[in-house]
Coordinates of C-alpha atoms in Angstrom, one line a residue:
M1 CA 4.9 26.4 4.6
N2 CA 8.6 25.4 4.5
I3 CA 8.2 22.9 1.7
K4 CA 11.8 21.7 1.9
K5 CA 11.4 20.8 5.5
Q6 CA 8.0 19.2 4.8
L7 CA 9.3 17.0 2.0
G8 CA 12.4 16.1 4.1
C9 CA 10.1 14.8 6.9
V10 CA 8.1 12.9 4.2
Y11 CA 11.2 11.3 2.9
I12 CA 12.6 10.4 6.3
S13 CA 9.3 8.7 7.3
S14 CA 9.2 6.8 4.0
F15 CA 12.8 5.6 4.5
F16 CA 12.3 4.2 8.0
S17 CA 8.8 2.8 7.4
G18 CA 10.1 1.4 4.1
L19 CA 12.8 -0.8 5.8
R20 CA 10.1 -3.3 6.9
I21 CA 12.7 -6.0 7.5
S22 CA 10.1 -8.6 8.6
D23 CA 8.4 -8.5 5.2
A24 CA 11.2 -10.6 3.7
V25 CA 10.7 -13.6 5.9
W26 CA 7.4 -13.5 7.7
V27 CA 5.7 -16.2 5.5
A28 CA 8.7 -18.5 5.8
L29 CA 9.1 -18.0 9.5
L30 CA 5.4 -18.6 10.2
A31 CA 5.5 -21.7 8.0
A32 CA 8.6 -22.9 9.9
R33 CA 6.7 -22.5 13.1
G34 CA 4.1 -25.0 11.8
F35 CA 1.4 -22.7 10.3
S36 CA -0.1 -23.8 7.0
L37 CA -0.3 -21.6 3.9
W38 CA -4.1 -21.5 4.5
E39 CA -3.5 -20.1 8.1
I40 CA -1.0 -17.6 6.8
G41 CA -3.4 -16.6 4.1
L42 CA -6.1 -16.2 6.8
A43 CA -3.8 -13.8 8.8
E44 CA -3.3 -11.8 5.6
S45 CA -7.1 -11.8 5.1
V46 CA -7.7 -10.5 8.6
Y47 CA -5.4 -7.6 7.6
H48 CA -7.6 -6.8 4.7
V49 CA -10.9 -7.2 6.6
V50 CA -9.7 -4.5 9.1
S51 CA -8.5 -2.4 6.2
L52 CA -11.9 -2.6 4.6
L53 CA -13.7 -1.6 7.8
C54 CA -11.4 1.2 8.8
E55 CA -10.1 2.6 5.5
V56 CA -12.8 5.2 4.9
P57 CA -13.4 6.1 8.5
S58 CA -9.6 6.8 8.9
G59 CA -9.7 9.0 5.8
M60 CA -12.6 10.9 7.2
A61 CA -10.8 11.3 10.4
A62 CA -7.9 12.8 8.5
D63 CA -10.2 15.2 6.6
L64 CA -12.0 16.2 9.7
L65 CA -9.3 16.3 12.4
G66 CA -6.1 16.9 10.3
R67 CA -3.7 14.8 8.3
K68 CA -0.7 15.3 10.7
K69 CA -2.6 14.0 13.8
T70 CA -3.8 11.0 11.9
L71 CA -0.3 10.1 10.7
V72 CA 1.1 10.4 14.3
F73 CA -1.6 8.2 15.7
G74 CA -1.0 5.6 12.9
G75 CA 2.7 5.6 13.6
M76 CA 2.1 4.8 17.3
L77 CA -0.2 1.9 16.2
V78 CA 2.3 0.3 13.9
V79 CA 4.9 0.3 16.6
L80 CA 2.4 -1.4 18.9
A81 CA 1.6 -3.9 16.2
N82 CA 5.2 -4.9 15.7
L83 CA 5.8 -5.3 19.5
M84 CA 2.7 -7.5 19.8
M85 CA 3.8 -9.6 16.7
A86 CA 7.3 -10.1 18.3
F87 CA 5.8 -12.0 21.2
A88 CA 2.7 -13.5 19.6
P89 CA 2.2 -17.1 21.1
S90 CA -0.6 -18.3 18.7
L91 CA -2.4 -17.7 15.5
F92 CA -5.0 -15.5 17.3
F93 CA -2.4 -13.0 18.5
I94 CA -0.7 -13.1 15.1
C95 CA -4.1 -12.2 13.5
F96 CA -4.7 -9.5 16.2
S97 CA -1.3 -8.0 15.4
M98 CA -2.1 -8.1 11.7
G99 CA -5.3 -6.3 12.4
L100 CA -3.5 -3.5 14.4
N101 CA -1.0 -3.2 11.6
A102 CA -3.9 -2.9 9.1
L103 CA -5.6 -0.2 11.2
A104 CA -2.3 1.7 11.2
A105 CA -1.9 1.3 7.5
T106 CA -5.4 2.8 6.9
M107 CA -4.2 5.9 8.8
F108 CA -1.4 6.3 6.3
S109 CA -2.9 5.2 2.9
G110 CA -5.1 8.1 2.0
T111 CA -3.7 10.5 4.6
S112 CA -0.1 10.5 3.5
T113 CA -1.0 11.0 -0.2
A114 CA -3.5 13.8 0.7
L115 CA -0.9 15.6 2.9
L116 CA 1.7 15.4 0.2
Y117 CA -0.6 16.6 -2.6
D118 CA -2.1 19.4 -0.5
S119 CA 1.4 20.5 0.7
L120 CA 2.5 20.9 -2.9
K121 CA -0.9 22.6 -3.7
Q122 CA -0.4 25.1 -0.9
V123 CA 2.8 26.3 -2.5
D124 CA 1.4 26.1 -6.1
R125 CA 3.5 23.0 -7.0
S126 CA 0.7 20.4 -7.5
G127 CA 2.1 19.8 -11.0
D128 CA 5.2 18.3 -9.4
Y129 CA 3.2 15.6 -7.7
I130 CA 4.3 12.7 -10.0
K131 CA 8.0 13.8 -9.7
I132 CA 7.8 14.2 -5.9
S133 CA 5.7 11.1 -5.4
A134 CA 8.2 9.1 -7.6
N135 CA 11.1 10.4 -5.4
D136 CA 9.1 9.3 -2.3
S137 CA 8.3 5.9 -3.8
Q138 CA 12.0 5.3 -4.8
I139 CA 13.2 6.1 -1.2
S140 CA 10.6 3.8 0.2
M141 CA 11.4 1.0 -2.2
A142 CA 15.2 1.4 -1.8
A143 CA 14.7 1.2 1.9
N144 CA 12.5 -1.9 1.5
A145 CA 15.2 -3.5 -0.6
L146 CA 17.8 -2.6 2.0
G147 CA 15.6 -4.0 4.7
S148 CA 15.1 -7.2 2.8
L149 CA 18.9 -7.9 3.3
A150 CA 18.0 -8.6 7.0
S151 CA 16.8 -12.1 5.9
T152 CA 20.6 -13.0 6.0
L153 CA 20.4 -12.3 9.8
E154 CA 17.6 -14.9 10.3
Q155 CA 19.8 -17.1 12.5
F156 CA 20.7 -14.2 14.7
L157 CA 17.5 -12.2 14.9
H158 CA 14.9 -15.0 14.8
F159 CA 11.2 -14.2 14.7
T160 CA 11.1 -11.9 17.7
G161 CA 14.2 -9.9 16.7
F162 CA 12.8 -9.0 13.3
Y163 CA 9.8 -7.4 14.8
L164 CA 11.6 -5.6 17.7
L165 CA 13.9 -4.0 15.1
S166 CA 10.9 -3.2 13.0
A167 CA 9.3 -1.4 16.0
L168 CA 12.4 0.7 16.4
F169 CA 12.4 1.8 12.7
E170 CA 8.7 2.5 12.8
G171 CA 9.1 4.6 15.9
I172 CA 11.6 6.9 14.1
S173 CA 9.2 7.2 11.2
A174 CA 6.4 8.2 13.6
F175 CA 8.6 10.9 15.2
S176 CA 9.1 12.5 11.8
F177 CA 5.3 13.0 11.5
L178 CA 5.5 15.3 14.6
L179 CA 7.8 17.6 12.7
M180 CA 5.5 18.1 9.7
E181 CA 3.1 21.0 9.1
E182 CA -0.6 20.6 8.5
P183 CA -1.3 21.8 4.9
I184 CA -4.1 24.4 4.6
V185 CA -5.6 24.9 1.1
T186 CA -9.3 25.5 1.8
E187 CA -11.4 27.5 4.3
A188 CA -12.8 24.3 5.9
Q189 CA -9.2 23.1 6.6
A190 CA -8.3 26.5 8.2
E191 CA -11.3 26.2 10.6
R192 CA -10.3 22.8 12.0
E193 CA -8.7 24.2 15.1
Q194 CA -11.9 26.0 16.0
Q195 CA -14.0 22.8 15.8
T196 CA -15.4 21.2 18.9
F197 CA -16.4 17.6 19.6
R198 CA -20.0 18.8 19.4
D199 CA -19.4 19.8 15.8
L200 CA -18.0 16.5 14.7
P201 CA -21.3 14.6 14.0
R202 CA -22.6 17.4 11.8
L203 CA -19.3 17.7 10.0
F204 CA -19.1 13.9 9.6
R205 CA -22.5 13.8 7.9
Q206 CA -21.6 16.6 5.7
L207 CA -18.3 14.9 4.7
V208 CA -20.3 11.7 3.8
R209 CA -22.7 13.7 1.6
D210 CA -19.9 15.6 -0.1
S211 CA -17.8 12.5 -0.7
L212 CA -20.8 10.6 -2.3
H213 CA -21.6 13.7 -4.4
A214 CA -18.0 13.8 -5.6
L215 CA -18.1 10.1 -6.7
R216 CA -21.5 10.5 -8.4
T217 CA -20.4 13.6 -10.3
C218 CA -17.0 12.2 -11.3
P219 CA -17.4 8.8 -13.1
L220 CA -13.7 8.9 -14.0
A221 CA -12.7 8.8 -10.3
V222 CA -14.8 5.6 -9.8
K223 CA -13.2 4.0 -12.8
L224 CA -9.7 4.9 -11.6
I225 CA -10.5 3.4 -8.2
L226 CA -11.8 0.1 -9.6
S227 CA -8.9 -0.2 -12.0
S228 CA -6.2 0.3 -9.4
A229 CA -7.9 -2.3 -7.1
V230 CA -8.0 -5.0 -9.7
I231 CA -4.5 -4.5 -11.1
S232 CA -3.0 -4.2 -7.6
I233 CA -4.1 -7.6 -6.3
P234 CA -0.8 -9.3 -7.5
S235 CA 1.4 -6.6 -5.9
Y236 CA 1.7 -8.3 -2.5
L237 CA 0.6 -11.8 -3.3
T238 CA 3.4 -12.4 -5.8
K239 CA 6.0 -11.5 -3.2
M240 CA 4.1 -13.3 -0.5
F241 CA 3.8 -16.7 -2.2
L242 CA 7.1 -16.4 -4.1
Q243 CA 8.8 -16.7 -0.7
Q244 CA 7.3 -20.2 -0.1
R245 CA 7.8 -21.2 -3.7
L246 CA 11.5 -20.5 -3.5
I247 CA 11.6 -22.6 -0.3
E248 CA 9.9 -25.4 -2.2
L249 CA 12.6 -25.0 -4.9
G250 CA 15.4 -25.5 -2.4
W251 CA 16.3 -21.9 -1.5
P252 CA 17.4 -21.3 2.2
T253 CA 15.6 -18.8 4.3
S254 CA 18.7 -16.7 4.4
L255 CA 18.3 -15.9 0.7
L256 CA 14.7 -14.7 0.9
F257 CA 16.0 -11.1 0.8
V258 CA 16.6 -11.6 -3.0
P259 CA 12.9 -11.2 -4.1
L260 CA 12.3 -8.0 -2.1
L261 CA 15.7 -6.6 -3.2
L262 CA 14.9 -7.2 -6.8
G263 CA 11.3 -6.1 -6.3
G264 CA 12.6 -2.8 -4.9
V265 CA 15.0 -2.4 -7.9
A266 CA 12.0 -3.0 -10.3
C267 CA 9.9 -0.4 -8.5
V268 CA 12.7 2.2 -8.8
I269 CA 13.0 1.5 -12.5
G270 CA 9.2 1.7 -12.7
T271 CA 9.1 5.2 -11.2
E272 CA 11.7 6.4 -13.6
I273 CA 9.7 5.1 -16.5
A274 CA 6.5 6.6 -15.0
R275 CA 8.2 10.1 -14.9
R276 CA 8.7 9.9 -18.7
L277 CA 5.4 8.4 -19.8
K278 CA 2.5 10.6 -20.8
P279 CA -0.5 8.3 -21.6
H280 CA -2.9 9.8 -24.2
S281 CA -5.6 7.2 -23.5
F282 CA -5.9 6.0 -19.9
R283 CA -8.0 3.0 -21.0
Y284 CA -5.3 1.7 -23.4
F285 CA -2.8 2.4 -20.7
Y286 CA -4.6 0.2 -18.3
T287 CA -5.0 -2.6 -20.9
A288 CA -1.2 -2.6 -21.5
C289 CA -0.4 -2.6 -17.8
A290 CA -2.9 -5.3 -16.9
L291 CA -1.7 -7.6 -19.7
L292 CA 1.9 -7.2 -18.6
C293 CA 1.0 -7.6 -14.9
G294 CA -1.2 -10.7 -15.5
L295 CA 1.5 -12.3 -17.6
G296 CA 4.2 -11.6 -15.0
T297 CA 2.0 -13.0 -12.2
L298 CA 1.3 -16.2 -14.2
L299 CA 5.0 -16.7 -14.8
V300 CA 5.8 -16.2 -11.1
G301 CA 3.7 -19.3 -10.5
I302 CA 5.2 -21.6 -13.1
A303 CA 8.7 -20.4 -14.1
P304 CA 11.9 -21.8 -12.6
A305 CA 13.3 -19.8 -9.6
W306 CA 15.1 -17.0 -11.5
G307 CA 12.3 -16.8 -14.1
S308 CA 9.9 -16.3 -11.2
L309 CA 12.1 -13.6 -9.8
C310 CA 12.3 -11.8 -13.1
S311 CA 8.5 -12.1 -13.6
M312 CA 7.9 -10.7 -10.1
M313 CA 10.1 -7.7 -11.1
L314 CA 8.0 -7.2 -14.1
V315 CA 4.8 -7.1 -12.0
Q316 CA 6.2 -4.7 -9.5
G317 CA 7.7 -2.4 -12.1
V318 CA 4.5 -2.2 -14.2
L319 CA 2.4 -1.6 -11.1
E320 CA 4.6 1.3 -10.1
V321 CA 4.2 2.8 -13.5
Y322 CA 0.4 2.5 -13.5
L323 CA -0.3 3.5 -9.9
L324 CA 1.8 6.7 -10.0
H325 CA -0.2 8.0 -13.0
E326 CA -3.5 6.7 -11.5
S327 CA -2.8 8.6 -8.3
Q328 CA -2.0 11.8 -10.1
K329 CA -5.1 11.6 -12.2
L330 CA -7.3 10.7 -9.2
N331 CA -5.9 13.6 -7.1
D332 CA -6.5 16.0 -10.0
N333 CA -10.2 15.1 -10.2
I334 CA -11.2 15.1 -6.5
P335 CA -11.7 18.1 -4.1
S336 CA -9.2 18.8 -1.3
D337 CA -11.7 18.7 1.5
Q338 CA -12.6 15.1 0.7
R339 CA -9.1 14.1 -0.6
A340 CA -8.1 11.7 2.2
T341 CA -11.6 10.1 2.3
L342 CA -11.7 9.4 -1.4
I343 CA -8.2 8.1 -1.6
S344 CA -9.2 5.8 1.3
V345 CA -12.0 4.6 -0.9
D346 CA -9.4 3.7 -3.5
S347 CA -7.5 1.6 -0.9
M348 CA -10.7 0.1 0.4
A349 CA -11.6 -1.2 -3.0
Y350 CA -8.2 -3.0 -3.0
S351 CA -8.9 -4.5 0.4
L352 CA -12.3 -5.6 -0.6
L353 CA -10.8 -7.8 -3.4
M354 CA -7.9 -9.0 -1.2
I355 CA -10.1 -10.4 1.5
P356 CA -11.2 -13.4 -0.6
A357 CA -8.2 -13.4 -2.9
S358 CA -5.5 -14.0 -0.2
P359 CA -6.8 -17.1 1.5
F360 CA -8.2 -18.4 -1.9
I361 CA -4.8 -18.2 -3.6
G362 CA -3.2 -19.9 -0.5
W363 CA -6.0 -22.6 -0.6
V364 CA -5.3 -23.3 -4.2
G365 CA -1.6 -23.7 -3.3
D366 CA -2.3 -26.1 -0.5
L367 CA -4.8 -28.1 -2.6
S368 CA -2.3 -28.5 -5.5
G369 CA 0.8 -28.9 -3.3
Q370 CA 2.4 -26.0 -5.2
A371 CA 2.7 -22.5 -3.8
G372 CA 2.6 -21.0 -7.3
A373 CA -0.6 -22.6 -8.4
G374 CA -2.9 -19.9 -7.2
L375 CA -0.7 -17.2 -8.9
I376 CA -1.4 -18.9 -12.3
L377 CA -5.1 -18.4 -11.9
L378 CA -4.7 -14.8 -10.5
G379 CA -2.5 -13.8 -13.5
A380 CA -5.0 -15.1 -15.9
L381 CA -7.8 -13.1 -14.2
V382 CA -5.8 -9.8 -14.2
A383 CA -4.9 -10.3 -17.9
L384 CA -8.6 -10.8 -18.7
S385 CA -9.5 -7.5 -17.0
G386 CA -7.1 -5.8 -19.4
L387 CA -8.7 -7.6 -22.4
A388 CA -12.1 -6.4 -21.1
A389 CA -10.9 -2.8 -21.0
L390 CA -9.5 -3.2 -24.6
K391 CA -12.9 -4.5 -25.8
K392 CA -14.5 -1.3 -24.5
C393 CA -11.9 0.7 -26.3
I394 CA -12.7 -1.0 -29.6
R395 CA -16.4 -0.4 -29.1

């Protein structure tokens, strides 16, 4: 394998998919079109319902059929989702587009990580995973921060323009998947090309058994999956509801690039910190990260505008630190043949929690008349999870 070419394709894909220019304004634009926070939260919940249902099957498809094929198909789906969103006439079509986008995201979540880790493993460089993953994350976050500047073009692009431009960027990202190589590190992966459709049911059943066996025999993997799901809940919700909170505080839509720009900066800083950290106790490490993340989430909901922005940066930076180390530790403890499936379980656990959390946080905001009210409750719950982990440490 030409690892330089492989990593180059990974980085190109991360840059263009990371631009995500619609993320900076989608909540504000939908609210401006007359949708309530509850309806916007419902659309986000649809996203996570589809993620929950499709996360593990998509990971299994990647393990059975190949990671490259799965990424290419996912890239085509996300282009279609953006095109549909651009012309969505009602909440139904918005929710349908969110569902398509979620299906595409499930194709990427476990698959891209598995492809990157096994690409490095094939050339005996799996020890470089945190460093390479940090580079990839920084490129994605820098692109996301750059894409957030598009909110200044709101009066020119409007709702449709944002999603058409997003479709173009995602198309470039999808093309880069075609240039990648499929990593081969086990005998089962080498035999994929000889598989027939008749073999798939048997292979699927075997993959289910092997994946369940891996989870039963590795309690650490289960704990890592649960911890990342809980601590990740504020990741998107802080940015999502901060948009509307800033509008309530008098900010114009054209300045909504600022949260994502600063969030991207925080993530870059977080990856640099993660490179240098070597946690001796992962339970203590989770406690510290959960307390900081919970405090930051709470402050996003109650602090003045710039205090909320700084608190959001704290949340994003801390999450980047924790999740990079969690990903390395999880990959080190799961087998290659079930890697995409088990990483998909990791993502599925997050979606399982986000399904009720997203509309509930929006409902609390609608009920109180303050977009940040739900974040106060969420921050307290995440901090409590850190205290619960600390209690087990003390025992």
